[in-house]
mmCIF file of N, CA and C in Angstrom:
data_model
loop_
_atom_site.group_PDB
_atom_site.id
_atom_site.type_symbol
_atom_site.label_atom_id
_atom_site.label_comp_id
_atom_site.label_asym_id
_atom_site.label_seq_id
_atom_site.Cartn_x
_atom_site.Cartn_y
_atom_site.Cartn_z
ATOM 1 N N UNK A 1 2.927 -14.313 -31.097
ATOM 2 C CA UNK A 1 3.189 -13.366 -30.030
ATOM 3 C C UNK A 1 2.317 -12.124 -30.177
ATOM 4 N N UNK A 2 2.051 -11.726 -31.412
ATOM 5 C CA UNK A 2 1.205 -10.557 -31.645
ATOM 6 C C UNK A 2 -0.209 -10.816 -31.112
ATOM 7 N N UNK A 3 -0.679 -12.062 -31.215
ATOM 8 C CA UNK A 3 -2.001 -12.395 -30.697
ATOM 9 C C UNK A 3 -2.060 -12.207 -29.186
ATOM 10 N N UNK A 4 -0.994 -12.579 -28.500
ATOM 11 C CA UNK A 4 -0.954 -12.402 -27.050
ATOM 12 C C UNK A 4 -0.955 -10.927 -26.676
ATOM 13 N N UNK A 5 -0.238 -10.119 -27.447
ATOM 14 C CA UNK A 5 -0.226 -8.678 -27.162
ATOM 15 C C UNK A 5 -1.613 -8.080 -27.390
ATOM 16 N N UNK A 6 -2.286 -8.525 -28.448
ATOM 17 C CA UNK A 6 -3.651 -8.050 -28.707
ATOM 18 C C UNK A 6 -4.583 -8.458 -27.572
ATOM 19 N N UNK A 7 -4.429 -9.704 -27.123
ATOM 20 C CA UNK A 7 -5.255 -10.212 -26.022
ATOM 21 C C UNK A 7 -5.001 -9.405 -24.750
ATOM 22 N N UNK A 8 -3.727 -9.136 -24.459
ATOM 23 C CA UNK A 8 -3.376 -8.350 -23.275
ATOM 24 C C UNK A 8 -3.978 -6.949 -23.369
ATOM 25 N N UNK A 9 -3.938 -6.355 -24.552
ATOM 26 C CA UNK A 9 -4.506 -5.018 -24.739
ATOM 27 C C UNK A 9 -6.016 -5.043 -24.513
ATOM 28 N N UNK A 10 -6.678 -6.095 -24.990
ATOM 29 C CA UNK A 10 -8.122 -6.229 -24.777
ATOM 30 C C UNK A 10 -8.434 -6.337 -23.287
ATOM 31 N N UNK A 11 -7.641 -7.103 -22.547
ATOM 32 C CA UNK A 11 -7.862 -7.247 -21.107
ATOM 33 C C UNK A 11 -7.700 -5.912 -20.381
ATOM 34 N N UNK A 12 -6.677 -5.179 -20.750
ATOM 35 C CA UNK A 12 -6.395 -3.899 -20.095
ATOM 36 C C UNK A 12 -7.512 -2.892 -20.351
ATOM 37 N N UNK A 13 -8.154 -2.980 -21.499
ATOM 38 C CA UNK A 13 -9.170 -2.004 -21.870
ATOM 39 C C UNK A 13 -10.592 -2.412 -21.495
ATOM 40 N N UNK A 14 -10.764 -3.467 -20.690
ATOM 41 C CA UNK A 14 -12.095 -3.880 -20.265
ATOM 42 C C UNK A 14 -12.701 -2.858 -19.309
ATOM 43 N N UNK A 15 -14.012 -2.689 -19.402
ATOM 44 C CA UNK A 15 -14.714 -1.824 -18.445
ATOM 45 C C UNK A 15 -14.947 -2.603 -17.162
ATOM 46 N N UNK A 16 -15.372 -1.916 -16.113
ATOM 47 C CA UNK A 16 -15.646 -2.562 -14.838
ATOM 48 C C UNK A 16 -16.716 -3.636 -15.014
ATOM 49 N N UNK A 17 -17.743 -3.328 -15.764
ATOM 50 C CA UNK A 17 -18.823 -4.288 -15.989
ATOM 51 C C UNK A 17 -18.306 -5.525 -16.724
ATOM 52 N N UNK A 18 -17.459 -5.323 -17.732
ATOM 53 C CA UNK A 18 -16.910 -6.441 -18.486
ATOM 54 C C UNK A 18 -15.988 -7.307 -17.628
ATOM 55 N N UNK A 19 -15.227 -6.679 -16.739
ATOM 56 C CA UNK A 19 -14.356 -7.431 -15.834
ATOM 57 C C UNK A 19 -15.191 -8.309 -14.916
ATOM 58 N N UNK A 20 -16.288 -7.768 -14.410
ATOM 59 C CA UNK A 20 -17.172 -8.554 -13.553
ATOM 60 C C UNK A 20 -17.788 -9.721 -14.310
ATOM 61 N N UNK A 21 -18.185 -9.493 -15.560
ATOM 62 C CA UNK A 21 -18.739 -10.573 -16.378
ATOM 63 C C UNK A 21 -17.685 -11.642 -16.638
ATOM 64 N N UNK A 22 -16.448 -11.225 -16.911
ATOM 65 C CA UNK A 22 -15.360 -12.161 -17.134
ATOM 66 C C UNK A 22 -15.109 -12.998 -15.875
ATOM 67 N N UNK A 23 -15.129 -12.347 -14.720
ATOM 68 C CA UNK A 23 -14.928 -13.067 -13.462
ATOM 69 C C UNK A 23 -16.019 -14.117 -13.265
ATOM 70 N N UNK A 24 -17.263 -13.767 -13.589
ATOM 71 C CA UNK A 24 -18.369 -14.722 -13.472
ATOM 72 C C UNK A 24 -18.178 -15.914 -14.407
ATOM 73 N N UNK A 25 -17.768 -15.646 -15.632
ATOM 74 C CA UNK A 25 -17.541 -16.717 -16.607
ATOM 75 C C UNK A 25 -16.418 -17.643 -16.127
ATOM 76 N N UNK A 26 -15.321 -17.061 -15.664
ATOM 77 C CA UNK A 26 -14.201 -17.872 -15.178
ATOM 78 C C UNK A 26 -14.620 -18.753 -14.015
ATOM 79 N N UNK A 27 -15.440 -18.202 -13.132
ATOM 80 C CA UNK A 27 -15.865 -18.955 -11.953
ATOM 81 C C UNK A 27 -16.866 -20.044 -12.321
ATOM 82 N N UNK A 28 -17.896 -19.690 -13.099
ATOM 83 C CA UNK A 28 -18.974 -20.625 -13.394
ATOM 84 C C UNK A 28 -18.570 -21.702 -14.400
ATOM 85 N N UNK A 29 -17.864 -21.336 -15.440
ATOM 86 C CA UNK A 29 -17.574 -22.283 -16.502
ATOM 87 C C UNK A 29 -16.250 -23.025 -16.328
ATOM 88 N N UNK A 30 -15.287 -22.408 -15.632
ATOM 89 C CA UNK A 30 -13.965 -23.018 -15.538
ATOM 90 C C UNK A 30 -13.529 -23.306 -14.103
ATOM 91 N N UNK A 31 -14.340 -22.897 -13.124
ATOM 92 C CA UNK A 31 -14.011 -23.166 -11.734
ATOM 93 C C UNK A 31 -12.836 -22.360 -11.211
ATOM 94 N N UNK A 32 -12.519 -21.253 -11.881
ATOM 95 C CA UNK A 32 -11.403 -20.398 -11.449
ATOM 96 C C UNK A 32 -11.975 -19.262 -10.619
ATOM 97 N N UNK A 33 -11.516 -19.162 -9.367
ATOM 98 C CA UNK A 33 -11.966 -18.076 -8.508
ATOM 99 C C UNK A 33 -11.346 -16.767 -8.999
ATOM 100 N N UNK A 34 -12.128 -15.694 -9.150
ATOM 101 C CA UNK A 34 -11.600 -14.422 -9.658
ATOM 102 C C UNK A 34 -10.421 -13.877 -8.853
ATOM 103 N N UNK A 35 -10.413 -14.037 -7.530
ATOM 104 C CA UNK A 35 -9.300 -13.529 -6.731
ATOM 105 C C UNK A 35 -8.007 -14.245 -7.111
ATOM 106 N N UNK A 36 -8.087 -15.551 -7.329
ATOM 107 C CA UNK A 36 -6.901 -16.316 -7.725
ATOM 108 C C UNK A 36 -6.430 -15.876 -9.100
ATOM 109 N N UNK A 37 -7.360 -15.603 -10.003
ATOM 110 C CA UNK A 37 -6.990 -15.151 -11.343
ATOM 111 C C UNK A 37 -6.306 -13.791 -11.270
ATOM 112 N N UNK A 38 -6.814 -12.905 -10.416
ATOM 113 C CA UNK A 38 -6.217 -11.570 -10.290
ATOM 114 C C UNK A 38 -4.796 -11.664 -9.753
ATOM 115 N N UNK A 39 -4.569 -12.559 -8.796
ATOM 116 C CA UNK A 39 -3.229 -12.732 -8.246
ATOM 117 C C UNK A 39 -2.297 -13.268 -9.322
ATOM 118 N N UNK A 40 -2.773 -14.232 -10.109
ATOM 119 C CA UNK A 40 -1.947 -14.802 -11.166
ATOM 120 C C UNK A 40 -1.604 -13.753 -12.216
ATOM 121 N N UNK A 41 -2.581 -12.945 -12.599
ATOM 122 C CA UNK A 41 -2.349 -11.904 -13.592
ATOM 123 C C UNK A 41 -1.393 -10.848 -13.036
ATOM 124 N N UNK A 42 -1.593 -10.455 -11.784
ATOM 125 C CA UNK A 42 -0.729 -9.442 -11.179
ATOM 126 C C UNK A 42 0.707 -9.952 -11.075
ATOM 127 N N UNK A 43 0.880 -11.204 -10.705
ATOM 128 C CA UNK A 43 2.223 -11.766 -10.577
ATOM 129 C C UNK A 43 2.884 -11.827 -11.953
ATOM 130 N N UNK A 44 2.157 -12.245 -12.947
ATOM 131 C CA UNK A 44 2.711 -12.329 -14.297
ATOM 132 C C UNK A 44 3.010 -10.963 -14.858
ATOM 133 N N UNK A 45 2.114 -10.023 -14.666
ATOM 134 C CA UNK A 45 2.299 -8.668 -15.198
ATOM 135 C C UNK A 45 3.454 -7.959 -14.533
ATOM 136 N N UNK A 46 3.613 -8.142 -13.239
ATOM 137 C CA UNK A 46 4.693 -7.491 -12.524
ATOM 138 C C UNK A 46 6.048 -7.989 -12.976
ATOM 139 N N UNK A 47 6.154 -9.291 -13.251
ATOM 140 C CA UNK A 47 7.420 -9.861 -13.686
ATOM 141 C C UNK A 47 7.769 -9.374 -15.094
ATOM 142 N N UNK A 48 6.759 -9.188 -15.928
ATOM 143 C CA UNK A 48 7.006 -8.773 -17.305
ATOM 144 C C UNK A 48 7.470 -7.320 -17.372
ATOM 145 N N UNK A 49 6.991 -6.473 -16.472
ATOM 146 C CA UNK A 49 7.337 -5.057 -16.511
ATOM 147 C C UNK A 49 8.772 -4.803 -16.087
ATOM 148 N N UNK A 50 9.235 -5.540 -15.111
ATOM 149 C CA UNK A 50 10.628 -5.407 -14.683
ATOM 150 C C UNK A 50 10.934 -4.031 -14.132
ATOM 151 N N UNK A 51 11.925 -3.351 -14.705
ATOM 152 C CA UNK A 51 12.397 -2.066 -14.212
ATOM 153 C C UNK A 51 11.443 -0.926 -14.444
ATOM 154 N N UNK A 52 10.488 -1.083 -15.332
ATOM 155 C CA UNK A 52 9.562 0.006 -15.624
ATOM 156 C C UNK A 52 8.722 0.374 -14.408
ATOM 157 N N UNK A 53 8.413 -0.601 -13.569
ATOM 158 C CA UNK A 53 7.577 -0.340 -12.397
ATOM 159 C C UNK A 53 8.246 0.645 -11.449
ATOM 160 N N UNK A 54 9.559 0.640 -11.398
ATOM 161 C CA UNK A 54 10.276 1.541 -10.502
ATOM 162 C C UNK A 54 10.195 2.985 -10.993
ATOM 163 N N UNK A 55 10.062 3.174 -12.292
ATOM 164 C CA UNK A 55 10.036 4.524 -12.850
ATOM 165 C C UNK A 55 8.737 5.253 -12.555
ATOM 166 N N UNK A 56 7.621 4.615 -12.852
ATOM 167 C CA UNK A 56 6.329 5.271 -12.675
ATOM 168 C C UNK A 56 5.309 4.257 -12.181
ATOM 169 N N UNK A 57 4.560 4.654 -11.187
ATOM 170 C CA UNK A 57 3.538 3.773 -10.638
ATOM 171 C C UNK A 57 2.412 3.641 -11.654
ATOM 172 N N UNK A 58 2.025 2.401 -11.959
ATOM 173 C CA UNK A 58 1.001 2.191 -12.979
ATOM 174 C C UNK A 58 -0.312 1.694 -12.407
ATOM 175 N N UNK A 59 -0.300 1.241 -11.165
ATOM 176 C CA UNK A 59 -1.531 0.755 -10.547
ATOM 177 C C UNK A 59 -1.794 1.526 -9.266
ATOM 178 N N UNK A 60 -3.051 1.874 -9.064
ATOM 179 C CA UNK A 60 -3.434 2.675 -7.919
ATOM 180 C C UNK A 60 -4.586 2.015 -7.173
ATOM 181 N N UNK A 61 -4.666 2.288 -5.884
ATOM 182 C CA UNK A 61 -5.790 1.863 -5.067
ATOM 183 C C UNK A 61 -6.634 3.101 -4.782
ATOM 184 N N UNK A 62 -7.943 2.977 -4.963
ATOM 185 C CA UNK A 62 -8.863 4.068 -4.663
ATOM 186 C C UNK A 62 -9.405 3.807 -3.270
ATOM 187 N N UNK A 63 -9.067 4.685 -2.335
ATOM 188 C CA UNK A 63 -9.434 4.514 -0.933
ATOM 189 C C UNK A 63 -10.536 5.510 -0.566
ATOM 190 N N UNK A 64 -11.655 4.982 -0.089
ATOM 191 C CA UNK A 64 -12.749 5.822 0.407
ATOM 192 C C UNK A 64 -12.417 6.181 1.845
ATOM 193 N N UNK A 65 -12.148 7.462 2.097
ATOM 194 C CA UNK A 65 -11.798 7.907 3.445
ATOM 195 C C UNK A 65 -13.034 8.180 4.287
ATOM 196 N N UNK A 66 -14.063 8.777 3.675
ATOM 197 C CA UNK A 66 -15.307 9.077 4.389
ATOM 198 C C UNK A 66 -16.423 9.244 3.366
ATOM 199 N N UNK A 67 -17.635 8.870 3.764
ATOM 200 C CA UNK A 67 -18.776 8.929 2.849
ATOM 201 C C UNK A 67 -19.283 10.347 2.647
ATOM 202 N N UNK A 68 -19.084 11.201 3.621
ATOM 203 C CA UNK A 68 -19.585 12.563 3.505
ATOM 204 C C UNK A 68 -21.060 12.650 3.833
ATOM 205 N N UNK A 69 -21.691 13.736 3.437
ATOM 206 C CA UNK A 69 -23.087 13.998 3.787
ATOM 207 C C UNK A 69 -24.063 13.129 3.004
ATOM 208 N N UNK A 70 -23.727 12.765 1.775
ATOM 209 C CA UNK A 70 -24.630 11.995 0.911
ATOM 210 C C UNK A 70 -24.252 10.518 0.918
ATOM 211 N N UNK A 71 -24.387 9.892 2.066
ATOM 212 C CA UNK A 71 -23.963 8.501 2.203
ATOM 213 C C UNK A 71 -24.689 7.578 1.228
ATOM 214 N N UNK A 72 -25.983 7.767 1.057
ATOM 215 C CA UNK A 72 -26.764 6.905 0.167
ATOM 216 C C UNK A 72 -26.263 7.013 -1.271
ATOM 217 N N UNK A 73 -25.979 8.221 -1.725
ATOM 218 C CA UNK A 73 -25.468 8.414 -3.082
ATOM 219 C C UNK A 73 -24.111 7.735 -3.250
ATOM 220 N N UNK A 74 -23.279 7.806 -2.225
ATOM 221 C CA UNK A 74 -21.956 7.184 -2.278
ATOM 222 C C UNK A 74 -22.095 5.662 -2.312
ATOM 223 N N UNK A 75 -23.008 5.110 -1.510
ATOM 224 C CA UNK A 75 -23.241 3.658 -1.516
ATOM 225 C C UNK A 75 -23.688 3.200 -2.903
ATOM 226 N N UNK A 76 -24.629 3.928 -3.495
ATOM 227 C CA UNK A 76 -25.108 3.573 -4.834
ATOM 228 C C UNK A 76 -23.978 3.631 -5.859
ATOM 229 N N UNK A 77 -23.128 4.641 -5.755
ATOM 230 C CA UNK A 77 -22.019 4.790 -6.690
ATOM 231 C C UNK A 77 -20.984 3.681 -6.488
ATOM 232 N N UNK A 78 -20.678 3.345 -5.247
ATOM 233 C CA UNK A 78 -19.735 2.253 -4.966
ATOM 234 C C UNK A 78 -20.294 0.953 -5.531
ATOM 235 N N UNK A 79 -21.582 0.736 -5.378
ATOM 236 C CA UNK A 79 -22.245 -0.457 -5.923
ATOM 237 C C UNK A 79 -22.070 -0.515 -7.435
ATOM 238 N N UNK A 80 -22.297 0.613 -8.079
ATOM 239 C CA UNK A 80 -22.184 0.693 -9.539
ATOM 240 C C UNK A 80 -20.746 0.501 -10.009
ATOM 241 N N UNK A 81 -19.798 1.133 -9.318
ATOM 242 C CA UNK A 81 -18.401 1.085 -9.731
ATOM 243 C C UNK A 81 -17.759 -0.280 -9.523
ATOM 244 N N UNK A 82 -18.190 -0.986 -8.491
ATOM 245 C CA UNK A 82 -17.547 -2.251 -8.152
ATOM 246 C C UNK A 82 -18.298 -3.464 -8.677
ATOM 247 N N UNK A 83 -19.587 -3.296 -8.978
ATOM 248 C CA UNK A 83 -20.390 -4.435 -9.403
ATOM 249 C C UNK A 83 -20.825 -5.292 -8.222
ATOM 250 N N UNK A 84 -20.615 -4.807 -7.018
ATOM 251 C CA UNK A 84 -21.013 -5.539 -5.826
ATOM 252 C C UNK A 84 -22.505 -5.363 -5.565
ATOM 253 N N UNK A 85 -23.017 -6.166 -4.671
ATOM 254 C CA UNK A 85 -24.394 -6.014 -4.244
ATOM 255 C C UNK A 85 -24.527 -4.816 -3.319
ATOM 256 N N UNK A 86 -25.764 -4.437 -3.053
ATOM 257 C CA UNK A 86 -26.025 -3.261 -2.218
ATOM 258 C C UNK A 86 -25.448 -3.426 -0.815
ATOM 259 N N UNK A 87 -25.603 -4.599 -0.214
ATOM 260 C CA UNK A 87 -25.101 -4.829 1.137
ATOM 261 C C UNK A 87 -23.579 -4.707 1.188
ATOM 262 N N UNK A 88 -22.892 -5.318 0.199
ATOM 263 C CA UNK A 88 -21.429 -5.251 0.167
ATOM 264 C C UNK A 88 -20.943 -3.819 -0.050
ATOM 265 N N UNK A 89 -21.628 -3.086 -0.916
ATOM 266 C CA UNK A 89 -21.263 -1.688 -1.157
ATOM 267 C C UNK A 89 -21.456 -0.864 0.107
ATOM 268 N N UNK A 90 -22.558 -1.106 0.808
ATOM 269 C CA UNK A 90 -22.827 -0.391 2.068
ATOM 270 C C UNK A 90 -21.759 -0.727 3.109
ATOM 271 N N UNK A 91 -21.345 -1.994 3.161
ATOM 272 C CA UNK A 91 -20.300 -2.398 4.107
ATOM 273 C C UNK A 91 -18.988 -1.664 3.838
ATOM 274 N N UNK A 92 -18.652 -1.483 2.571
ATOM 275 C CA UNK A 92 -17.427 -0.745 2.228
ATOM 276 C C UNK A 92 -17.526 0.694 2.712
ATOM 277 N N UNK A 93 -18.667 1.329 2.437
ATOM 278 C CA UNK A 93 -18.854 2.730 2.828
ATOM 279 C C UNK A 93 -18.858 2.856 4.353
ATOM 280 N N UNK A 94 -19.524 1.920 5.045
ATOM 281 C CA UNK A 94 -19.591 1.972 6.507
ATOM 282 C C UNK A 94 -18.235 1.751 7.171
ATOM 283 N N UNK A 95 -17.353 0.991 6.513
ATOM 284 C CA UNK A 95 -16.069 0.675 7.128
ATOM 285 C C UNK A 95 -14.938 1.587 6.638
ATOM 286 N N UNK A 96 -15.286 2.741 6.080
ATOM 287 C CA UNK A 96 -14.275 3.693 5.602
ATOM 288 C C UNK A 96 -13.363 4.087 6.755
ATOM 289 N N UNK A 97 -12.076 4.274 6.543
ATOM 290 C CA UNK A 97 -11.382 4.221 5.256
ATOM 291 C C UNK A 97 -11.213 2.782 4.771
ATOM 292 N N UNK A 98 -11.545 2.586 3.509
ATOM 293 C CA UNK A 98 -11.529 1.249 2.905
ATOM 294 C C UNK A 98 -11.287 1.376 1.414
ATOM 295 N N UNK A 99 -10.595 0.398 0.844
ATOM 296 C CA UNK A 99 -10.327 0.391 -0.594
ATOM 297 C C UNK A 99 -11.610 0.082 -1.356
ATOM 298 N N UNK A 100 -11.920 0.914 -2.338
ATOM 299 C CA UNK A 100 -13.070 0.677 -3.205
ATOM 300 C C UNK A 100 -12.614 -0.167 -4.387
ATOM 301 N N UNK A 101 -11.503 0.208 -4.980
ATOM 302 C CA UNK A 101 -10.906 -0.528 -6.100
ATOM 303 C C UNK A 101 -9.403 -0.580 -5.856
ATOM 304 N N UNK A 102 -8.803 -1.708 -6.194
ATOM 305 C CA UNK A 102 -7.365 -1.867 -6.011
ATOM 306 C C UNK A 102 -6.709 -2.259 -7.327
ATOM 307 N N UNK A 103 -5.514 -1.751 -7.539
ATOM 308 C CA UNK A 103 -4.726 -2.131 -8.698
ATOM 309 C C UNK A 103 -5.297 -1.672 -10.031
ATOM 310 N N UNK A 104 -5.885 -0.477 -10.061
ATOM 311 C CA UNK A 104 -6.461 0.030 -11.310
ATOM 312 C C UNK A 104 -5.511 1.035 -11.960
ATOM 313 N N UNK A 105 -5.681 1.225 -13.249
ATOM 314 C CA UNK A 105 -4.855 2.170 -13.994
ATOM 315 C C UNK A 105 -5.100 3.591 -13.487
ATOM 316 N N UNK A 106 -4.132 4.450 -13.717
ATOM 317 C CA UNK A 106 -4.188 5.825 -13.215
ATOM 318 C C UNK A 106 -5.437 6.562 -13.704
ATOM 319 N N UNK A 107 -5.738 6.463 -15.004
ATOM 320 C CA UNK A 107 -6.905 7.158 -15.553
ATOM 321 C C UNK A 107 -8.200 6.668 -14.922
ATOM 322 N N UNK A 108 -8.324 5.349 -14.779
ATOM 323 C CA UNK A 108 -9.533 4.794 -14.163
ATOM 324 C C UNK A 108 -9.635 5.213 -12.705
ATOM 325 N N UNK A 109 -8.509 5.181 -11.984
ATOM 326 C CA UNK A 109 -8.497 5.568 -10.578
ATOM 327 C C UNK A 109 -8.915 7.026 -10.410
ATOM 328 N N UNK A 110 -8.397 7.897 -11.277
ATOM 329 C CA UNK A 110 -8.761 9.311 -11.192
ATOM 330 C C UNK A 110 -10.237 9.525 -11.525
ATOM 331 N N UNK A 111 -10.760 8.766 -12.479
ATOM 332 C CA UNK A 111 -12.181 8.852 -12.830
ATOM 333 C C UNK A 111 -13.067 8.419 -11.679
ATOM 334 N N UNK A 112 -12.690 7.314 -11.020
ATOM 335 C CA UNK A 112 -13.451 6.821 -9.872
ATOM 336 C C UNK A 112 -13.396 7.852 -8.746
ATOM 337 N N UNK A 113 -12.210 8.396 -8.506
ATOM 338 C CA UNK A 113 -12.052 9.395 -7.448
ATOM 339 C C UNK A 113 -12.951 10.598 -7.718
ATOM 340 N N UNK A 114 -12.935 11.076 -8.962
ATOM 341 C CA UNK A 114 -13.744 12.245 -9.324
ATOM 342 C C UNK A 114 -15.238 11.947 -9.113
ATOM 343 N N UNK A 115 -15.683 10.781 -9.549
ATOM 344 C CA UNK A 115 -17.095 10.413 -9.397
ATOM 345 C C UNK A 115 -17.502 10.364 -7.931
ATOM 346 N N UNK A 116 -16.671 9.746 -7.112
ATOM 347 C CA UNK A 116 -16.985 9.637 -5.680
ATOM 348 C C UNK A 116 -16.972 11.001 -4.998
ATOM 349 N N UNK A 117 -16.014 11.853 -5.377
ATOM 350 C CA UNK A 117 -15.962 13.192 -4.795
ATOM 351 C C UNK A 117 -17.179 14.017 -5.192
ATOM 352 N N UNK A 118 -17.643 13.837 -6.441
ATOM 353 C CA UNK A 118 -18.850 14.557 -6.890
ATOM 354 C C UNK A 118 -20.072 14.094 -6.097
ATOM 355 N N UNK A 119 -20.055 12.837 -5.647
ATOM 356 C CA UNK A 119 -21.162 12.317 -4.845
ATOM 357 C C UNK A 119 -21.052 12.750 -3.391
ATOM 358 N N UNK A 120 -19.935 13.406 -3.025
ATOM 359 C CA UNK A 120 -19.779 13.932 -1.677
ATOM 360 C C UNK A 120 -18.797 13.173 -0.806
ATOM 361 N N UNK A 121 -18.130 12.165 -1.347
ATOM 362 C CA UNK A 121 -17.207 11.354 -0.547
ATOM 363 C C UNK A 121 -15.821 11.966 -0.488
ATOM 364 N N UNK A 122 -15.070 11.558 0.518
ATOM 365 C CA UNK A 122 -13.658 11.923 0.653
ATOM 366 C C UNK A 122 -12.864 10.742 0.144
ATOM 367 N N UNK A 123 -12.002 10.949 -0.871
ATOM 368 C CA UNK A 123 -11.308 9.848 -1.529
ATOM 369 C C UNK A 123 -9.820 10.155 -1.634
ATOM 370 N N UNK A 124 -9.029 9.080 -1.614
ATOM 371 C CA UNK A 124 -7.583 9.197 -1.713
ATOM 372 C C UNK A 124 -7.065 8.121 -2.661
ATOM 373 N N UNK A 125 -6.037 8.461 -3.442
ATOM 374 C CA UNK A 125 -5.387 7.473 -4.307
ATOM 375 C C UNK A 125 -4.052 7.090 -3.691
ATOM 376 N N UNK A 126 -3.782 5.798 -3.676
ATOM 377 C CA UNK A 126 -2.492 5.322 -3.155
ATOM 378 C C UNK A 126 -1.807 4.507 -4.214
#
């Protein structure tokens, strides 16, 4: 059981780049679509937390409300933060308000929000 807790801790502490690499490995080597894996992990994690989820929100969505004056800088930052291609990042910025990241920890969400705001974007956490 201690090994599973260590594994869970390693998963929680992955960087955005590492999560993207993990998603690629799951898809290419095991045929698991990353979206399906995220749903499975979210369903399992939510059941394990039980009553704790009602006390304090642990996952946040980072919503891009508007790109602001520096649209190009915001597109580049969204590309970097999400690991998406340039076209997909531009589509997110163009379709604001839109979620940039969903279901992230509070610290990561606040960091993403701060970075996007420094680039000139209007951001909201939900």
